Tab-separated table of C-alpha atoms and ligand atoms in Angstrom:
chain	number	residue	atom	x	y	z
A	9	MET	CA	0.000	0.000	0.000
A	10	SER	CA	1.498	3.361	-0.959
A	11	ASP	CA	1.851	6.050	1.678
A	12	HIS	CA	-0.484	8.055	-0.496
A	13	HIS	CA	-3.304	5.737	0.575
A	14	ASN	CA	-2.104	4.979	4.075
A	15	PRO	CA	-5.315	4.658	6.133
A	16	PHE	CA	-3.720	5.965	9.334
A	17	GLU	CA	-2.624	9.113	7.507
A	18	ALA	CA	-6.149	9.363	6.070
A	19	MET	CA	-7.527	9.305	9.632
A	20	GLN	CA	-4.965	11.904	10.756
A	21	ALA	CA	-5.839	14.195	7.808
A	22	ARG	CA	-9.529	14.287	8.789
A	23	LEU	CA	-8.673	14.625	12.486
A	24	LYS	CA	-6.500	17.654	11.715
A	25	VAL	CA	-9.284	19.432	9.806
A	26	ALA	CA	-11.852	18.639	12.503
A	27	ALA	CA	-9.522	19.663	15.350
A	28	GLU	CA	-8.834	23.057	13.754
A	29	LEU	CA	-12.504	23.772	13.146
A	30	TYR	CA	-13.461	22.653	16.652
A	31	GLY	CA	-10.575	24.533	18.281
A	32	LEU	CA	-9.109	21.455	19.956
A	33	GLU	CA	-6.228	22.250	22.274
A	34	ASP	CA	-2.796	21.202	21.112
A	35	ALA	CA	-2.101	18.685	23.896
A	36	LEU	CA	-5.228	16.667	23.113
A	37	PHE	CA	-4.555	16.865	19.396
A	38	LYS	CA	-1.138	15.308	19.949
A	39	VAL	CA	-2.684	12.559	22.102
A	40	PHE	CA	-5.311	11.699	19.484
A	41	MET	CA	-2.791	11.651	16.608
A	42	ALA	CA	-1.188	8.431	17.952
A	43	PRO	CA	-2.650	5.283	19.496
A	44	SER	CA	-2.038	4.902	23.217
A	45	ARG	CA	-0.795	1.315	22.856
A	46	SER	CA	0.308	-0.941	19.978
A	47	MET	CA	1.237	-4.561	20.539
A	48	ILE	CA	3.039	-6.675	17.914
A	49	VAL	CA	3.073	-10.432	18.403
A	50	SER	CA	4.672	-13.379	16.584
A	51	LEU	CA	2.423	-16.392	16.352
A	52	PRO	CA	3.943	-19.813	15.659
A	53	VAL	CA	1.265	-22.169	14.327
A	54	MET	CA	1.586	-25.801	13.271
A	55	MET	CA	-0.057	-26.194	9.868
A	56	ASP	CA	-2.045	-29.297	8.949
A	57	ASP	CA	0.857	-30.824	7.009
A	58	GLY	CA	3.089	-30.638	10.089
A	59	HIS	CA	5.260	-27.630	9.156
A	60	TRP	CA	5.342	-24.445	11.243
A	61	GLU	CA	4.434	-20.963	10.105
A	62	VAL	CA	5.029	-17.810	12.116
A	63	PHE	CA	2.325	-15.178	11.608
A	64	GLN	CA	2.490	-11.549	12.693
A	65	GLY	CA	-0.414	-10.121	14.685
A	66	TYR	CA	-1.324	-6.755	16.171
A	67	ARG	CA	-3.624	-5.326	18.806
A	68	VAL	CA	-3.855	-1.553	19.010
A	69	GLN	CA	-5.725	0.576	21.554
A	70	HIS	CA	-6.151	4.123	20.335
A	71	ASN	CA	-7.942	5.742	23.271
A	72	VAL	CA	-9.716	4.404	26.359
A	73	ALA	CA	-10.909	7.643	27.983
A	74	ARG	CA	-14.603	6.755	27.514
A	75	GLY	CA	-14.371	3.071	28.454
A	76	PRO	CA	-12.704	-0.233	27.545
A	77	ALA	CA	-11.223	-0.409	24.048
A	78	LYS	CA	-13.595	-1.967	21.525
A	79	GLY	CA	-12.921	-3.165	18.016
A	80	GLY	CA	-12.748	-6.076	15.643
A	81	ILE	CA	-10.035	-8.531	14.691
A	82	ARG	CA	-9.129	-8.657	10.985
A	83	TYR	CA	-7.577	-11.650	9.226
A	84	ASP	CA	-6.246	-10.584	5.838
A	85	LYS	CA	-3.047	-10.949	3.855
A	86	ASN	CA	-2.762	-7.168	3.455
A	87	VAL	CA	-3.062	-6.241	7.155
A	88	THR	CA	-0.469	-3.649	8.242
A	89	LEU	CA	0.201	-1.979	11.572
A	90	ASP	CA	-0.874	1.375	10.130
A	91	GLU	CA	-4.155	-0.130	8.931
A	92	VAL	CA	-4.860	-1.503	12.429
A	93	LYS	CA	-3.890	1.866	13.963
A	94	ALA	CA	-6.357	3.635	11.651
A	95	LEU	CA	-9.122	1.154	12.396
A	96	SER	CA	-8.527	1.537	16.153
A	97	ALA	CA	-8.792	5.330	15.928
A	98	TRP	CA	-11.953	5.083	13.845
A	99	MET	CA	-13.375	2.902	16.648
A	100	THR	CA	-12.641	5.680	19.186
A	101	TRP	CA	-14.576	8.168	17.063
A	102	LYS	CA	-17.345	5.695	16.142
A	103	CYS	CA	-18.092	4.703	19.745
A	104	ALA	CA	-18.288	8.390	20.643
A	105	VAL	CA	-20.554	9.203	17.663
A	106	VAL	CA	-23.119	6.568	18.687
A	107	ASP	CA	-22.448	7.279	22.361
A	108	VAL	CA	-21.597	3.800	23.590
A	109	PRO	CA	-19.206	3.761	26.577
A	110	PHE	CA	-16.153	2.339	24.853
A	111	GLY	CA	-12.826	3.550	23.572
A	112	GLY	CA	-11.193	2.436	20.336
A	113	GLY	CA	-9.207	-0.710	19.643
A	114	LYS	CA	-8.521	-3.063	16.751
A	115	GLY	CA	-6.584	-6.196	15.996
A	116	GLY	CA	-5.279	-7.925	12.938
A	117	ILE	CA	-3.208	-10.855	11.768
A	118	ILE	CA	-1.375	-11.021	8.442
A	119	CYS	CA	-2.741	-14.267	6.984
A	120	ASP	CA	-4.974	-15.528	4.200
A	121	PRO	CA	-7.957	-17.107	5.992
A	122	THR	CA	-9.411	-18.317	2.680
A	123	LYS	CA	-6.433	-20.670	2.303
A	124	MET	CA	-6.408	-22.006	5.880
A	125	SER	CA	-8.296	-24.952	7.375
A	126	GLN	CA	-10.588	-24.565	10.381
A	127	GLY	CA	-7.966	-26.306	12.523
A	128	GLU	CA	-5.234	-23.891	11.409
A	129	LEU	CA	-7.502	-20.893	12.019
A	130	GLU	CA	-8.399	-22.183	15.481
A	131	ARG	CA	-4.723	-22.675	16.459
A	132	LEU	CA	-3.825	-19.232	15.077
A	133	THR	CA	-6.680	-17.568	16.990
A	134	ARG	CA	-5.866	-19.309	20.261
A	135	ARG	CA	-2.164	-18.427	20.052
A	136	TYR	CA	-3.025	-14.799	19.231
A	137	ILE	CA	-5.376	-14.488	22.212
A	138	ALA	CA	-2.818	-16.120	24.524
A	139	GLU	CA	-0.276	-13.507	23.350
A	140	ILE	CA	-2.540	-10.452	23.813
A	141	MET	CA	-4.177	-11.877	26.967
A	142	ASP	CA	-2.725	-9.198	29.275
A	143	ILE	CA	-4.269	-6.274	27.445
A	144	ILE	CA	-7.767	-7.602	26.667
A	145	GLY	CA	-10.690	-8.359	28.998
A	146	PRO	CA	-14.297	-7.262	29.617
A	147	ASP	CA	-13.064	-4.053	31.312
A	148	ARG	CA	-9.932	-3.574	29.210
A	149	ASP	CA	-10.461	-4.300	25.564
A	150	VAL	CA	-13.291	-6.260	23.943
A	151	PRO	CA	-12.670	-7.707	20.442
A	152	ALA	CA	-15.323	-8.481	17.797
A	153	PRO	CA	-15.425	-9.787	14.201
A	154	ASP	CA	-14.091	-7.871	11.201
A	155	MET	CA	-12.921	-8.900	7.724
A	156	GLY	CA	-11.973	-12.569	7.619
A	157	THR	CA	-13.287	-13.434	11.094
A	158	ASN	CA	-16.744	-14.522	12.245
A	159	ALA	CA	-18.806	-15.842	15.170
A	160	GLN	CA	-16.770	-19.087	15.243
A	161	THR	CA	-13.528	-17.099	15.592
A	162	MET	CA	-15.105	-15.171	18.491
A	163	ALA	CA	-16.078	-18.478	20.172
A	164	TRP	CA	-12.371	-19.506	20.124
A	165	VAL	CA	-11.477	-16.078	21.574
A	166	LEU	CA	-13.973	-16.600	24.402
A	167	ASP	CA	-12.756	-20.117	25.130
A	168	THR	CA	-9.033	-19.303	25.092
A	169	TYR	CA	-9.460	-16.265	27.338
A	170	SER	CA	-11.796	-18.194	29.664
A	171	MET	CA	-9.388	-21.135	29.989
A	172	HIS	CA	-6.635	-18.727	31.075
A	173	VAL	CA	-8.737	-16.850	33.644
A	174	ARG	CA	-10.254	-20.146	34.869
A	175	SER	CA	-13.889	-19.072	34.483
A	176	THR	CA	-16.242	-18.487	31.568
A	177	SER	CA	-15.909	-14.844	30.626
A	178	ASN	CA	-18.326	-14.206	27.805
A	179	ALA	CA	-18.153	-10.378	27.998
A	180	VAL	CA	-14.530	-10.502	26.744
A	181	VAL	CA	-15.681	-10.609	23.132
A	182	THR	CA	-18.781	-9.755	21.078
A	183	GLY	CA	-20.201	-11.169	17.868
A	184	LYS	CA	-20.286	-14.626	19.479
A	185	PRO	CA	-22.615	-17.452	18.483
A	186	LEU	CA	-26.027	-17.245	20.173
A	187	GLY	CA	-25.576	-20.345	22.348
A	188	ILE	CA	-22.594	-18.877	24.239
A	189	GLY	CA	-23.793	-15.357	24.982
A	190	GLY	CA	-24.178	-13.807	21.553
A	191	SER	CA	-26.952	-11.283	21.017
A	192	LEU	CA	-29.909	-11.666	18.751
A	193	GLY	CA	-29.545	-9.185	15.891
A	194	ARG	CA	-25.725	-8.896	16.121
A	195	ASN	CA	-24.934	-10.740	12.910
A	196	GLU	CA	-26.996	-8.322	10.820
A	197	ALA	CA	-26.418	-5.245	13.031
A	198	THR	CA	-23.953	-3.407	10.799
A	199	GLY	CA	-26.210	-3.949	7.783
A	200	ARG	CA	-29.240	-2.845	9.802
A	201	GLY	CA	-27.391	0.319	10.769
A	202	VAL	CA	-26.618	0.932	7.087
A	203	LEU	CA	-30.336	0.553	6.315
A	204	ILE	CA	-31.330	2.986	9.085
A	205	VAL	CA	-28.928	5.744	8.023
A	206	ALA	CA	-29.649	5.187	4.311
A	207	ARG	CA	-33.313	5.862	5.082
A	208	GLU	CA	-32.446	8.991	7.079
A	209	ALA	CA	-30.129	10.265	4.324
A	210	MET	CA	-32.760	9.746	1.609
A	211	GLN	CA	-35.304	11.553	3.783
A	212	ARG	CA	-32.887	14.480	4.056
A	213	LEU	CA	-32.944	14.663	0.258
A	214	GLY	CA	-36.762	14.467	0.271
A	215	LYS	CA	-36.680	10.960	-1.253
A	216	HIS	CA	-37.931	7.526	-0.260
A	217	LEU	CA	-35.835	4.436	0.150
A	218	ALA	CA	-38.594	2.222	-1.238
A	219	GLY	CA	-38.028	2.013	-4.992
A	220	ALA	CA	-34.575	3.592	-4.783
A	221	THR	CA	-31.747	1.898	-6.711
A	222	VAL	CA	-28.750	0.564	-4.805
A	223	ALA	CA	-25.269	-0.826	-5.589
A	224	VAL	CA	-23.279	-2.679	-2.918
A	225	GLN	CA	-19.537	-3.355	-3.036
A	226	GLY	CA	-18.570	-6.409	-0.931
A	227	PHE	CA	-20.826	-9.304	-0.077
A	228	GLY	CA	-19.439	-10.462	3.263
A	229	ASN	CA	-21.114	-9.758	6.577
A	230	VAL	CA	-21.658	-6.033	6.002
A	231	GLY	CA	-22.371	-6.099	2.253
A	232	SER	CA	-24.728	-9.067	2.218
A	233	GLN	CA	-26.761	-7.981	5.238
A	234	SER	CA	-26.967	-4.387	3.971
A	235	ALA	CA	-28.137	-5.644	0.564
A	236	ARG	CA	-30.679	-8.008	2.116
A	237	LEU	CA	-32.175	-5.417	4.461
A	238	LEU	CA	-32.286	-2.712	1.782
A	239	HIS	CA	-33.937	-5.216	-0.575
A	240	GLU	CA	-36.496	-6.149	2.121
A	241	ALA	CA	-37.167	-2.435	2.713
A	242	GLY	CA	-38.266	-2.132	-0.930
A	243	ALA	CA	-35.098	-0.732	-2.469
A	244	ARG	CA	-33.914	-2.213	-5.775
A	245	VAL	CA	-30.381	-3.616	-5.366
A	246	ILE	CA	-29.171	-3.643	-8.965
A	247	ALA	CA	-25.485	-4.541	-8.532
A	248	VAL	CA	-23.190	-6.270	-6.043
A	249	SER	CA	-19.552	-7.359	-6.081
A	250	ASP	CA	-17.027	-9.332	-4.081
A	251	VAL	CA	-13.565	-10.785	-4.716
A	252	SER	CA	-15.063	-13.299	-7.159
A	253	GLY	CA	-16.474	-10.575	-9.471
A	254	ALA	CA	-19.502	-8.317	-9.919
A	255	ILE	CA	-23.065	-8.911	-11.104
A	256	LYS	CA	-25.860	-6.644	-12.227
A	257	ASN	CA	-29.585	-6.800	-12.920
A	258	ASP	CA	-31.402	-3.531	-13.675
A	259	ARG	CA	-34.723	-4.989	-12.539
A	260	GLY	CA	-33.186	-5.744	-9.131
A	261	LEU	CA	-31.255	-8.772	-7.878
A	262	ASP	CA	-33.041	-11.404	-5.800
A	263	ILE	CA	-30.817	-11.013	-2.738
A	264	HIS	CA	-32.148	-14.078	-0.897
A	265	ALA	CA	-31.367	-16.291	-3.902
A	266	LEU	CA	-27.965	-14.604	-4.220
A	267	MET	CA	-27.136	-15.293	-0.566
A	268	LYS	CA	-27.954	-18.961	-1.153
A	269	HIS	CA	-25.699	-18.983	-4.229
A	270	VAL	CA	-22.845	-17.391	-2.244
A	271	ALA	CA	-23.258	-19.892	0.613
A	272	GLU	CA	-22.853	-22.702	-1.916
A	273	THR	CA	-20.172	-21.291	-4.238
A	274	LYS	CA	-18.370	-18.789	-1.930
A	275	GLY	CA	-18.795	-15.871	-4.342
A	276	VAL	CA	-21.333	-13.787	-6.270
A	277	ALA	CA	-19.794	-14.716	-9.660
A	278	GLY	CA	-21.880	-17.101	-11.728
A	279	PHE	CA	-25.209	-16.098	-10.158
A	280	LYS	CA	-27.912	-16.908	-12.693
A	281	GLY	CA	-30.173	-14.007	-11.695
A	282	GLY	CA	-27.781	-11.346	-12.991
A	283	GLU	CA	-25.160	-10.674	-15.634
A	284	ALA	CA	-21.427	-10.290	-15.016
A	285	MET	CA	-20.029	-6.764	-15.012
A	286	GLU	CA	-16.639	-5.115	-14.517
A	287	PRO	CA	-16.205	-4.766	-10.687
A	288	ALA	CA	-14.740	-1.241	-10.934
A	289	GLU	CA	-17.841	-0.048	-12.811
A	290	LEU	CA	-20.091	-0.847	-9.865
A	291	LEU	CA	-18.908	2.257	-8.037
A	292	THR	CA	-19.846	4.555	-10.898
A	293	LEU	CA	-23.346	3.252	-11.665
A	294	PRO	CA	-26.135	5.847	-11.716
A	295	VAL	CA	-27.827	4.638	-8.508
A	296	ASP	CA	-29.539	6.476	-5.678
A	297	VAL	CA	-27.525	4.764	-2.944
A	298	LEU	CA	-23.999	3.351	-3.152
A	299	VAL	CA	-22.781	1.160	-0.266
A	300	PRO	CA	-19.018	0.540	-0.336
A	301	GLY	CA	-19.022	-2.425	2.076
A	302	ALA	CA	-15.721	-4.188	1.396
A	303	MET	CA	-12.525	-2.371	2.381
A	304	GLU	CA	-10.473	0.847	2.450
A	305	ASN	CA	-9.403	3.137	-0.404
A	306	GLN	CA	-12.044	2.246	-2.986
A	307	ILE	CA	-13.230	5.780	-3.769
A	308	THR	CA	-10.145	7.796	-4.657
A	309	GLU	CA	-9.179	10.890	-6.649
A	310	ASP	CA	-9.146	8.592	-9.713
A	311	ASN	CA	-12.827	7.592	-9.692
A	312	ALA	CA	-14.579	10.102	-7.376
A	313	ALA	CA	-15.540	12.446	-10.225
A	314	LYS	CA	-17.271	9.574	-12.034
A	315	ILE	CA	-19.510	8.648	-9.123
A	316	LYS	CA	-23.157	9.262	-9.932
A	317	ALA	CA	-24.789	8.030	-6.709
A	318	LYS	CA	-26.818	10.603	-4.792
A	319	VAL	CA	-25.962	9.072	-1.426
A	320	ILE	CA	-22.923	7.058	-0.323
A	321	VAL	CA	-23.376	5.043	2.856
A	322	GLU	CA	-19.938	3.880	3.997
A	323	GLY	CA	-20.531	0.337	5.232
A	324	ALA	CA	-16.781	-0.358	5.132
A	325	ASN	CA	-14.192	1.498	7.177
A	326	GLY	CA	-12.199	4.083	5.266
A	327	PRO	CA	-13.558	3.385	1.759
A	328	THR	CA	-13.043	7.025	0.685
A	329	THR	CA	-9.635	8.718	0.603
A	330	PRO	CA	-9.164	12.325	1.824
A	331	GLU	CA	-8.432	13.394	-1.788
A	332	ALA	CA	-11.817	12.063	-2.938
A	333	ASP	CA	-13.822	13.878	-0.220
A	334	PRO	CA	-13.824	17.377	-1.824
A	335	ILE	CA	-14.620	15.939	-5.282
A	336	LEU	CA	-17.733	14.178	-3.943
A	337	LEU	CA	-18.694	17.297	-2.019
A	338	ASP	CA	-18.394	19.500	-5.103
A	339	ASN	CA	-20.583	17.064	-7.030
A	340	GLY	CA	-23.296	17.214	-4.375
A	341	VAL	CA	-22.969	13.579	-3.235
A	342	LEU	CA	-24.271	13.130	0.297
A	343	VAL	CA	-21.710	10.955	2.093
A	344	VAL	CA	-22.768	9.246	5.316
A	345	PRO	CA	-19.301	8.699	6.808
A	346	ASP	CA	-18.049	5.313	8.046
A	347	ILE	CA	-17.831	6.317	11.713
A	348	LEU	CA	-21.605	6.848	11.619
A	349	ALA	CA	-22.738	4.576	8.778
A	350	ASN	CA	-21.265	1.289	10.012
A	351	ALA	CA	-21.693	1.955	13.739
A	352	GLY	CA	-24.670	-0.423	13.986
A	353	GLY	CA	-22.216	-3.269	14.572
A	354	VAL	CA	-20.512	-1.760	17.593
A	355	THR	CA	-23.845	-0.545	18.955
A	356	VAL	CA	-25.253	-4.084	19.080
A	357	SER	CA	-21.850	-5.297	20.329
A	358	TYR	CA	-22.411	-2.908	23.225
A	359	PHE	CA	-25.889	-4.406	23.749
A	360	GLU	CA	-24.309	-7.877	23.715
A	361	TRP	CA	-21.699	-6.852	26.319
A	362	VAL	CA	-24.460	-5.338	28.507
A	363	GLN	CA	-26.515	-8.561	28.258
A	364	ASN	CA	-23.450	-10.682	29.129
A	365	ARG	CA	-22.698	-8.569	32.190
A	366	GLN	CA	-26.315	-8.642	33.346
A	367	GLY	CA	-26.822	-12.300	32.473
A	368	PHE	CA	-30.183	-11.214	31.107
A	369	TYR	CA	-30.959	-11.546	27.404
A	370	TRP	CA	-33.168	-9.342	25.249
A	371	ARG	CA	-35.640	-10.292	22.567
A	372	GLU	CA	-34.692	-9.481	18.983
A	373	ARG	CA	-37.338	-6.774	18.755
A	374	GLU	CA	-35.787	-4.963	21.737
A	375	VAL	CA	-32.314	-5.112	20.168
A	376	ASN	CA	-33.546	-3.770	16.844
A	377	GLU	CA	-35.697	-1.022	18.382
A	378	ARG	CA	-32.822	0.184	20.547
A	379	LEU	CA	-30.517	0.107	17.527
A	380	VAL	CA	-32.888	2.403	15.614
A	381	GLU	CA	-32.926	4.821	18.580
A	382	TYR	CA	-29.119	4.945	18.797
A	383	MET	CA	-28.557	5.257	15.042
A	384	VAL	CA	-31.228	7.890	14.388
A	385	HIS	CA	-30.030	9.943	17.358
A	386	ALA	CA	-26.427	9.714	16.155
A	387	PHE	CA	-27.456	10.646	12.611
A	388	GLN	CA	-29.293	13.735	13.878
A	389	GLN	CA	-26.371	14.760	16.091
A	390	VAL	CA	-23.867	14.366	13.249
A	391	PHE	CA	-25.959	16.516	10.914
A	392	ALA	CA	-26.658	19.113	13.634
A	393	THR	CA	-22.895	19.367	14.262
A	394	THR	CA	-22.264	19.549	10.506
A	395	ASP	CA	-24.677	22.492	10.247
A	396	LYS	CA	-23.322	24.197	13.359
A	397	TYR	CA	-19.728	24.123	12.059
A	398	LYS	CA	-20.764	24.724	8.431
A	399	THR	CA	-18.811	21.686	7.292
A	400	ASN	CA	-19.407	18.305	5.636
A	401	PRO	CA	-20.885	15.255	7.446
A	402	ARG	CA	-17.528	13.468	7.760
A	403	ILE	CA	-15.883	16.374	9.545
A	404	GLY	CA	-19.152	16.937	11.456
A	405	ALA	CA	-18.952	13.358	12.740
A	406	TYR	CA	-15.299	13.791	13.737
A	407	ILE	CA	-16.120	17.025	15.603
A	408	LEU	CA	-19.007	15.360	17.456
A	409	ALA	CA	-16.653	12.564	18.482
A	410	LEU	CA	-13.792	14.914	19.395
A	411	ASP	CA	-16.125	16.867	21.647
A	412	LYS	CA	-17.138	13.743	23.570
A	413	VAL	CA	-13.692	12.162	23.800
A	414	SER	CA	-11.999	15.416	24.805
A	415	GLN	CA	-14.607	15.989	27.532
A	416	ALA	CA	-13.800	12.541	28.916
A	417	MET	CA	-10.081	13.326	28.776
A	418	HIS	CA	-10.675	16.553	30.720
A	419	TYR	CA	-12.704	14.841	33.432
A	420	ARG	CA	-10.056	12.176	33.862
A	421	GLY	CA	-7.001	14.445	33.487
A	422	PHE	CA	-3.517	13.387	32.459
A	423	TYR	CA	-1.939	10.873	34.817
A	424	ALA	CA	1.736	11.729	34.867
B	515	NAD	P1	-16.092	-9.898	5.344
B	515	NAD	O1	-14.758	-10.553	5.381
B	515	NAD	O2	-17.272	-10.593	5.899
B	515	NAD	O3	-16.449	-9.458	3.841
B	515	NAD	C1	-15.606	-8.711	3.031
B	515	NAD	C2	-16.218	-8.747	1.633
B	515	NAD	O4	-15.510	-7.839	0.780
B	515	NAD	C3	-16.141	-10.113	0.958
B	515	NAD	O5	-17.353	-10.344	0.264
B	515	NAD	C4	-14.999	-9.953	-0.031
B	515	NAD	O6	-15.113	-10.841	-1.124
B	515	NAD	C5	-15.227	-8.512	-0.433
B	515	NAD	N1	-14.083	-7.877	-1.068
B	515	NAD	C6	-12.790	-7.885	-0.707
B	515	NAD	N2	-12.056	-7.179	-1.574
B	515	NAD	C7	-12.920	-6.686	-2.506
B	515	NAD	C8	-12.788	-5.880	-3.653
B	515	NAD	N3	-11.594	-5.417	-4.024
B	515	NAD	N4	-13.908	-5.575	-4.361
B	515	NAD	C9	-15.111	-6.020	-4.002
B	515	NAD	N5	-15.299	-6.802	-2.913
B	515	NAD	C10	-14.220	-7.127	-2.184
B	515	NAD	O7	-15.869	-8.479	6.090
B	515	NAD	P2	-16.989	-7.562	6.756
B	515	NAD	O8	-17.050	-7.892	8.205
B	515	NAD	O9	-18.212	-7.549	5.929
B	515	NAD	O10	-16.252	-6.140	6.670
B	515	NAD	C11	-16.304	-5.339	5.482
B	515	NAD	C12	-15.945	-3.912	5.856
B	515	NAD	O11	-16.870	-3.416	6.835
B	515	NAD	C13	-14.559	-3.709	6.474
B	515	NAD	O12	-14.091	-2.428	6.098
B	515	NAD	C14	-14.854	-3.723	7.961
B	515	NAD	O13	-13.847	-3.075	8.719
B	515	NAD	C15	-16.171	-2.983	7.977
B	515	NAD	N6	-17.000	-3.186	9.166
B	515	NAD	C16	-17.393	-4.436	9.567
B	515	NAD	C17	-18.231	-4.574	10.662
B	515	NAD	C18	-18.770	-5.908	11.100
B	515	NAD	O14	-19.607	-5.925	12.031
B	515	NAD	N7	-18.391	-7.016	10.505
B	515	NAD	C19	-18.634	-3.443	11.387
B	515	NAD	C20	-18.228	-2.185	10.953
B	515	NAD	C21	-17.426	-2.072	9.835
């Protein structure tokens, strides 16, 4: 990854603009520009054929002023320390935007989970958790799924941590399977959050979501659930993509049938209910709503001017580079920024953590209703801040977060 598209520098660039507009004092600015703790671990794992591989893993805690660090674990061959640092900082701002009492953390391991067996993934996960054991915990740092990890990975996290502390500690991780303390609604929570803010954004433009056209990049947890929920809400999802390719159907894709196809074949390519298209073209289709739901640096200075969507809802973290922001703004594209748009996941992770600590579990309706309350409130606060500071929604969201995190820092003071 070139420095030009370094996600940590992209975070710092937005932070700098927001801090200046907000009038953040210099000491706090310096604190927020770097994570408070970064851990690098080497993970020896015996592979199925008997040979040993040593993987590199990271856990970064950006800021814990508002509560324990919170953030996913990513398994991907392109993970870098700077990527994990950026993701941890975005978690600080995201938790503040939706007002859940957590700080920001993130983890990652450089590996290709698509080429590893379940046994290899389990051994890798257990060794990683054993190595970062001292800095995680229900009151310290609470991991969750991200790219390349899922509920099964979180179950191994729970078990490894619990074996070391000698008691079952299910609040150490969220996004777990239901039978061991997971929350109803967590699996689809990020997608549900995307749906909620897409509806709010369309309303702001005086338009309805029902009947609106949608394109979704990525068809993993975030992309597939966003597409499904938007489809069920009456929107017409006309294109989706993943690493296997991209497909399109102007009359609208049958998302339920597509999910079945992906479960069987592991990719959207070859789906009979649509025709193949060039993946890069998906981003520039003339749709009402574009959901980049795969990874960072997809909307750049190279393609931003060609984007025809009216609304972009950033399901992924960091899909838009700082250079692309002003181009989209000039073209009147309403961007719902990542730290608001994909915060449904961490919000229901918070609900899961609360349920674990209370030992009392909510019905799905309660989870979903509370999620709507949190997301709509956050959306309104972000746009009120945007108006107050006469800026764009991304910087508005950063300012809202900076205000909350810096207040917490002031209450607590610097311990020197
Ligand atoms: P995932 O591993 O479940 O899915 C990733 C998807 O992206 C896969 O379908 C993959 O094929 C696709 N993809 C990868 N490279 C692509 C490319 N170049 N073009 C098109 N598709 C591509 O991961 P996920 O959990 O859905 O996470 C996706 C994004 O959402 C990440 O940025 C993640 O940080 C963010 N996010 C996830 C959650 C969550 O709860 N899982 C919450 C907030 C944000």
